[in-house]
Amino acid sequence: GIFIEKDLVFNMLMWIPQWDGNIPIPAILKPKQLWTGKQLLSLIIPKVNLKSKASNGPSKDANGKTMSNTFNAYDHLVTIQEGELLEGTVDKRTIGKGMGGLIHTAWLDVGFEENAR
């Protein structure tokens, strides 16, 4: 996971046109405030719901069977609920140019104007 310090969070927030001025509560409070990349990405994702898989899932063994994914170590199951990234890694496959991707889902659910932001 990625942790971002306060000064960088504020810098990034200033570049989000639809930012409402509310700062998310930091994921870590002490010894210093740190935010996650998921928190910041959730600020720009349209209010959509999506369940998908990223490309970084568990590998296959010699017999071609998928190896176990203990504690979701690969973080490849993506869940977005009401525009909040709850779990998963957002990659090219998740955003996607085809059906089921974030862009396509947002286009259908909130329209092209909201999706363009």
Coordinates of N, CA, C and O in Angstrom, one line a residue:
G1 N 0.8 -1.2 0.0 CA 0.0 0.0 0.0 C 0.9 1.3 0.0 O 2.0 1.2 0.4
I2 N 0.3 2.3 -0.4 CA 0.9 3.6 -0.5 C 0.4 4.5 0.6 O -0.8 4.6 0.9
F3 N 1.3 5.2 1.3 CA 0.9 6.1 2.3 C 1.4 7.5 1.9 O 2.5 7.6 1.5
I4 N 0.6 8.5 2.1 CA 0.9 9.8 1.6 C 0.8 10.8 2.7 O -0.1 10.8 3.5
E5 N 1.8 11.7 2.8 CA 1.9 12.7 3.9 C 1.0 13.9 3.7 O 0.6 14.1 2.5
K6 N 0.8 14.6 4.7 CA -0.2 15.7 4.7 C 0.1 16.8 3.6 O -0.8 17.2 2.9
D7 N 1.3 17.2 3.5 CA 1.6 18.3 2.5 C 1.3 17.8 1.1 O 0.7 18.6 0.3
L8 N 1.6 16.6 0.8 CA 1.3 16.0 -0.6 C -0.2 15.8 -0.8 O -0.7 16.1 -1.9
V9 N -0.9 15.4 0.3 CA -2.3 15.2 0.2 C -3.0 16.6 -0.2 O -3.8 16.7 -1.1
F10 N -2.6 17.6 0.6 CA -3.2 18.9 0.3 C -2.9 19.4 -1.1 O -3.7 20.0 -1.7
N11 N -1.7 19.2 -1.5 CA -1.3 19.6 -2.9 C -2.1 18.9 -3.9 O -2.6 19.5 -4.9
M12 N -2.4 17.6 -3.7 CA -3.2 16.8 -4.7 C -4.6 17.2 -4.6 O -5.3 17.3 -5.7
L13 N -5.1 17.5 -3.5 CA -6.5 17.9 -3.3 C -6.8 19.3 -4.1 O -7.9 19.4 -4.6
M14 N -5.8 20.1 -4.1 CA -6.0 21.4 -4.8 C -6.2 21.2 -6.3 O -6.7 22.1 -7.0
W15 N -5.8 20.1 -6.9 CA -5.9 19.8 -8.3 C -7.2 19.1 -8.7 O -7.4 18.8 -9.9
I16 N -8.1 18.8 -7.7 CA -9.3 18.1 -8.0 C -10.4 19.2 -8.1 O -10.9 19.7 -7.1
P17 N -10.9 19.4 -9.3 CA -11.9 20.5 -9.5 C -13.2 20.3 -8.7 O -13.8 21.2 -8.2
Q18 N -13.7 19.0 -8.5 CA -14.9 18.8 -7.8 C -14.7 18.5 -6.3 O -15.7 18.2 -5.6
W19 N -13.5 18.8 -5.8 CA -13.3 18.7 -4.4 C -14.1 19.6 -3.6 O -14.2 20.8 -3.9
D20 N -14.8 19.1 -2.6 CA -15.8 19.9 -1.8 C -15.2 20.6 -0.6 O -15.9 21.2 0.2
G21 N -13.9 20.5 -0.4 CA -13.2 21.1 0.7 C -13.1 20.3 2.0 O -12.4 20.6 2.9
N22 N -13.7 19.1 1.9 CA -13.6 18.2 3.1 C -12.4 17.3 2.9 O -12.2 16.7 1.8
I23 N -11.6 17.2 4.0 CA -10.4 16.4 3.9 C -10.7 15.0 4.6 O -11.3 15.0 5.7
P24 N -10.5 13.9 3.9 CA -10.7 12.6 4.5 C -9.9 12.4 5.8 O -8.8 12.9 6.0
I25 N -10.5 11.7 6.7 CA -9.8 11.3 8.0 C -8.6 10.5 7.6 O -8.7 9.5 6.9
P26 N -7.4 10.8 8.2 CA -6.2 10.0 7.8 C -6.4 8.5 8.2 O -7.0 8.2 9.2
A27 N -5.8 7.6 7.5 CA -5.8 6.2 7.8 C -4.9 5.9 9.0 O -5.2 5.1 9.8
I28 N -3.8 6.7 9.1 CA -2.9 6.6 10.3 C -2.8 8.0 10.9 O -2.6 9.0 10.2
L29 N -3.0 8.0 12.2 CA -3.0 9.3 12.9 C -1.6 9.6 13.6 O -1.2 10.7 13.6
K30 N -1.0 8.6 14.2 CA 0.3 8.8 14.9 C 1.3 7.8 14.4 O 0.9 6.6 14.1
P31 N 2.5 8.1 14.3 CA 3.2 9.3 14.8 C 3.0 10.5 13.9 O 3.2 11.6 14.4
K32 N 2.5 10.3 12.7 CA 2.1 11.5 11.9 C 1.0 11.1 11.0 O 0.8 9.9 10.7
Q33 N 0.2 12.0 10.5 CA -0.9 11.7 9.7 C -0.5 11.2 8.3 O 0.3 11.9 7.7
L34 N -1.1 10.1 8.0 CA -0.9 9.5 6.7 C -2.2 9.1 6.0 O -3.1 8.5 6.7
W35 N -2.3 9.3 4.7 CA -3.5 8.9 4.0 C -3.1 7.8 3.0 O -1.9 7.7 2.6
T36 N -4.1 7.0 2.6 CA -3.8 5.9 1.6 C -4.1 6.4 0.2 O -4.9 7.3 0.0
G37 N -3.5 5.8 -0.7 CA -3.8 6.1 -2.1 C -5.3 5.8 -2.5 O -5.9 6.5 -3.3
K38 N -5.8 4.7 -1.8 CA -7.2 4.4 -2.0 C -8.1 5.6 -1.6 O -9.1 5.9 -2.2
Q39 N -7.8 6.2 -0.5 CA -8.6 7.3 0.0 C -8.6 8.5 -1.0 O -9.6 9.1 -1.3
L40 N -7.4 8.8 -1.6 CA -7.4 9.9 -2.5 C -8.0 9.5 -3.8 O -8.7 10.4 -4.5
L41 N -7.8 8.3 -4.3 CA -8.5 7.9 -5.5 C -10.0 7.9 -5.4 O -10.7 8.3 -6.3
S42 N -10.5 7.6 -4.2 CA -11.9 7.6 -4.0 C -12.5 9.0 -4.1 O -13.7 9.2 -4.4
L43 N -11.7 10.1 -4.0 CA -12.2 11.4 -4.2 C -12.5 11.8 -5.6 O -13.2 12.7 -5.9
I44 N -11.9 11.1 -6.6 CA -12.1 11.4 -8.0 C -12.9 10.4 -8.7 O -13.3 10.6 -9.8
I45 N -13.2 9.2 -8.1 CA -14.0 8.2 -8.7 C -15.5 8.7 -8.7 O -16.0 9.1 -7.6
P46 N -16.2 8.6 -9.8 CA -17.7 9.0 -9.8 C -18.4 8.0 -8.9 O -18.0 6.9 -8.5
K47 N -19.6 8.4 -8.4 CA -20.4 7.6 -7.5 C -21.0 6.4 -8.2 O -22.2 6.4 -8.6
V48 N -20.2 5.4 -8.4 CA -20.6 4.2 -9.1 C -20.3 3.0 -8.2 O -19.6 3.1 -7.2
N49 N -20.9 1.8 -8.5 CA -20.6 0.6 -7.8 C -20.0 -0.4 -8.9 O -20.5 -0.4 -10.0
L50 N -18.9 -1.0 -8.5 CA -18.2 -1.9 -9.4 C -17.5 -3.0 -8.6 O -16.9 -2.8 -7.6
K51 N -17.7 -4.2 -9.1 CA -16.9 -5.4 -8.6 C -16.1 -5.9 -9.8 O -16.7 -6.2 -10.9
S52 N -14.8 -6.0 -9.7 CA -14.0 -6.4 -10.8 C -12.7 -7.1 -10.3 O -12.6 -7.3 -9.1
K53 N -11.9 -7.5 -11.2 CA -10.6 -8.1 -10.8 C -9.5 -7.4 -11.5 O -9.6 -7.0 -12.7
A54 N -8.4 -7.2 -10.8 CA -7.2 -6.5 -11.4 C -6.3 -7.6 -12.0 O -6.6 -8.8 -11.8
S55 N -5.3 -7.3 -12.7 CA -4.4 -8.2 -13.4 C -3.4 -8.9 -12.5 O -2.7 -9.8 -12.9
N56 N -3.3 -8.5 -11.2 CA -2.2 -9.0 -10.3 C -2.7 -10.1 -9.4 O -2.2 -10.2 -8.3
G57 N -3.5 -11.0 -9.9 CA -4.1 -12.0 -9.1 C -3.0 -13.1 -8.8 O -1.9 -13.1 -9.2
P58 N -3.4 -14.1 -8.0 CA -2.5 -15.2 -7.7 C -2.0 -16.0 -8.9 O -2.7 -16.1 -9.9
S59 N -0.8 -16.4 -8.8 CA -0.2 -17.1 -10.0 C -0.7 -18.6 -10.0 O -1.3 -19.1 -9.1
K60 N -0.3 -19.3 -11.0 CA -0.6 -20.7 -11.2 C 0.6 -21.6 -10.9 O 1.7 -21.2 -11.1
D61 N 0.3 -22.8 -10.3 CA 1.4 -23.7 -10.0 C 1.7 -24.5 -11.3 O 1.2 -24.2 -12.4
A62 N 2.6 -25.5 -11.1 CA 3.1 -26.3 -12.3 C 2.0 -27.0 -13.0 O 2.0 -27.3 -14.2
N63 N 0.9 -27.4 -12.3 CA -0.2 -28.1 -12.9 C -1.3 -27.2 -13.5 O -2.3 -27.7 -14.0
G64 N -1.1 -25.9 -13.4 CA -2.0 -24.9 -14.0 C -3.1 -24.5 -13.0 O -4.0 -23.8 -13.4
K65 N -3.1 -25.0 -11.8 CA -4.1 -24.6 -10.8 C -3.7 -23.3 -10.1 O -2.6 -23.1 -9.9
T66 N -4.7 -22.5 -9.9 CA -4.5 -21.2 -9.2 C -4.1 -21.5 -7.8 O -4.7 -22.2 -7.1
M67 N -3.0 -20.8 -7.4 CA -2.5 -21.0 -6.0 C -3.4 -20.2 -5.1 O -4.1 -19.3 -5.5
S68 N -3.3 -20.6 -3.8 CA -4.2 -19.9 -2.8 C -3.8 -18.5 -2.6 O -2.7 -18.0 -2.9
N69 N -4.8 -17.7 -2.2 CA -4.7 -16.3 -2.1 C -5.0 -15.9 -0.6 O -5.9 -15.3 -0.3
T70 N -4.1 -16.3 0.3 CA -4.3 -16.1 1.7 C -4.3 -14.7 2.0 O -3.5 -13.9 1.6
F71 N -5.4 -14.3 2.8 CA -5.6 -12.9 3.2 C -5.6 -11.9 2.1 O -5.3 -10.8 2.2
N72 N -6.1 -12.3 0.9 CA -6.2 -11.5 -0.3 C -4.9 -10.7 -0.5 O -4.8 -9.5 -0.7
A73 N -3.8 -11.5 -0.4 CA -2.4 -10.9 -0.5 C -2.2 -10.1 -1.8 O -1.4 -9.2 -1.8
Y74 N -2.9 -10.5 -2.8 CA -2.6 -9.9 -4.1 C -3.5 -8.6 -4.3 O -3.3 -7.8 -5.2
D75 N -4.5 -8.5 -3.5 CA -5.4 -7.3 -3.5 C -6.0 -7.1 -4.9 O -6.0 -6.0 -5.4
H76 N -6.3 -8.2 -5.6 CA -6.8 -8.2 -7.0 C -8.3 -8.1 -7.1 O -8.8 -7.9 -8.2
L77 N -9.0 -8.3 -6.0 CA -10.5 -8.2 -6.1 C -10.8 -6.7 -5.8 O -10.6 -6.2 -4.7
V78 N -11.4 -6.1 -6.8 CA -11.6 -4.6 -6.7 C -13.1 -4.4 -6.4 O -14.0 -5.0 -7.1
T79 N -13.4 -3.7 -5.3 CA -14.7 -3.3 -5.0 C -14.8 -1.8 -4.8 O -14.1 -1.2 -4.0
I80 N -15.7 -1.2 -5.6 CA -16.0 0.2 -5.5 C -17.5 0.4 -5.2 O -18.3 -0.2 -5.9
Q81 N -17.8 1.0 -4.1 CA -19.1 1.2 -3.6 C -19.4 2.7 -3.4 O -18.8 3.4 -2.7
E82 N -20.4 3.2 -4.2 CA -20.8 4.6 -4.1 C -19.6 5.5 -4.3 O -19.4 6.5 -3.7
G83 N -18.7 5.1 -5.2 CA -17.5 5.9 -5.6 C -16.3 5.8 -4.6 O -15.3 6.4 -4.8
E84 N -16.4 4.9 -3.6 CA -15.4 4.7 -2.6 C -14.7 3.4 -2.9 O -15.3 2.3 -2.9
L85 N -13.4 3.4 -3.2 CA -12.6 2.3 -3.4 C -12.3 1.5 -2.1 O -11.6 2.0 -1.2
L86 N -13.0 0.4 -1.9 CA -13.0 -0.3 -0.6 C -11.8 -1.3 -0.6 O -11.2 -1.5 0.4
E87 N -11.6 -2.0 -1.7 CA -10.5 -2.9 -1.8 C -10.0 -3.1 -3.2 O -10.7 -2.8 -4.1
G88 N -8.8 -3.5 -3.4 CA -8.3 -3.9 -4.7 C -7.3 -2.9 -5.2 O -7.1 -1.8 -4.7
T89 N -6.7 -3.3 -6.3 CA -5.7 -2.5 -7.0 C -6.3 -2.0 -8.3 O -6.7 -2.8 -9.1
V90 N -6.3 -0.7 -8.5 CA -6.8 -0.1 -9.8 C -5.7 -0.1 -10.8 O -4.7 0.5 -10.6
D91 N -5.9 -0.9 -11.9 CA -4.9 -1.0 -12.9 C -5.6 -0.9 -14.3 O -6.8 -0.5 -14.3
K92 N -4.9 -1.1 -15.3 CA -5.4 -1.0 -16.7 C -6.7 -1.8 -16.9 O -7.7 -1.4 -17.5
R93 N -6.6 -3.0 -16.4 CA -7.8 -4.0 -16.5 C -9.0 -3.4 -15.8 O -10.1 -3.6 -16.3
T94 N -8.8 -2.9 -14.6 CA -9.9 -2.4 -13.8 C -10.5 -1.1 -14.5 O -11.8 -1.0 -14.5
I95 N -9.7 -0.2 -14.9 CA -10.2 1.0 -15.6 C -10.9 0.6 -16.9 O -12.0 0.9 -17.2
G96 N -10.1 -0.2 -17.7 CA -10.6 -0.8 -18.9 C -11.2 0.1 -19.9 O -11.8 1.1 -19.6
K97 N -11.1 -0.4 -21.2 CA -11.7 0.4 -22.3 C -13.0 -0.3 -22.7 O -13.7 0.2 -23.5
G98 N -13.2 -1.5 -22.2 CA -14.4 -2.3 -22.6 C -15.4 -2.5 -21.6 O -15.4 -1.8 -20.5
M99 N -16.4 -3.3 -21.8 CA -17.5 -3.5 -20.9 C -17.0 -4.0 -19.5 O -16.0 -4.8 -19.4
G100 N -17.6 -3.5 -18.5 CA -17.3 -3.9 -17.1 C -16.1 -3.1 -16.5 O -15.9 -3.3 -15.3
G101 N -15.5 -2.3 -17.2 CA -14.4 -1.4 -16.7 C -15.0 -0.2 -16.0 O -16.2 0.1 -16.1
L102 N -14.2 0.5 -15.2 CA -14.6 1.6 -14.5 C -15.2 2.7 -15.4 O -16.2 3.4 -15.1
I103 N -14.5 3.0 -16.5 CA -14.9 4.1 -17.4 C -16.3 3.7 -18.0 O -17.2 4.6 -18.0
H104 N -16.4 2.5 -18.5 CA -17.7 2.1 -19.1 C -18.8 2.1 -18.1 O -19.9 2.6 -18.4
T105 N -18.6 1.6 -16.9 CA -19.6 1.6 -15.8 C -20.0 3.0 -15.4 O -21.2 3.3 -15.3
A106 N -19.0 3.9 -15.3 CA -19.3 5.3 -14.9 C -20.1 6.0 -16.1 O -21.0 6.8 -15.8
W107 N -19.8 5.7 -17.3 CA -20.4 6.3 -18.4 C -21.9 5.9 -18.4 O -22.8 6.8 -18.6
L108 N -22.2 4.7 -18.1 CA -23.6 4.2 -18.1 C -24.3 4.7 -16.8 O -25.5 5.1 -16.9
D109 N -23.7 4.7 -15.7 CA -24.4 5.1 -14.4 C -24.5 6.6 -14.2 O -25.6 7.0 -13.7
V110 N -23.5 7.4 -14.5 CA -23.6 8.8 -14.2 C -23.5 9.7 -15.4 O -23.7 10.9 -15.3
G111 N -23.3 9.1 -16.6 CA -23.3 9.9 -17.8 C -22.0 10.4 -18.2 O -21.0 10.4 -17.4
F112 N -21.9 10.9 -19.4 CA -20.6 11.3 -20.0 C -20.1 12.6 -19.4 O -18.8 12.7 -19.2
E113 N -20.9 13.5 -19.0 CA -20.4 14.8 -18.4 C -19.7 14.5 -17.0 O -18.6 15.0 -16.8
E114 N -20.3 13.7 -16.2 CA -19.7 13.4 -14.9 C -18.5 12.5 -15.1 O -17.5 12.7 -14.4
N115 N -18.5 11.7 -16.0 CA -17.4 10.8 -16.3 C -16.2 11.5 -16.8 O -15.1 11.2 -16.6
A116 N -16.4 12.6 -17.5 CA -15.3 13.4 -18.1 C -14.6 14.2 -17.1 O -13.4 14.5 -17.3
R117 N -15.2 14.4 -15.9 CA -14.5 15.1 -14.8 C -13.3 14.3 -14.3 O -12.4 14.5 -13.8

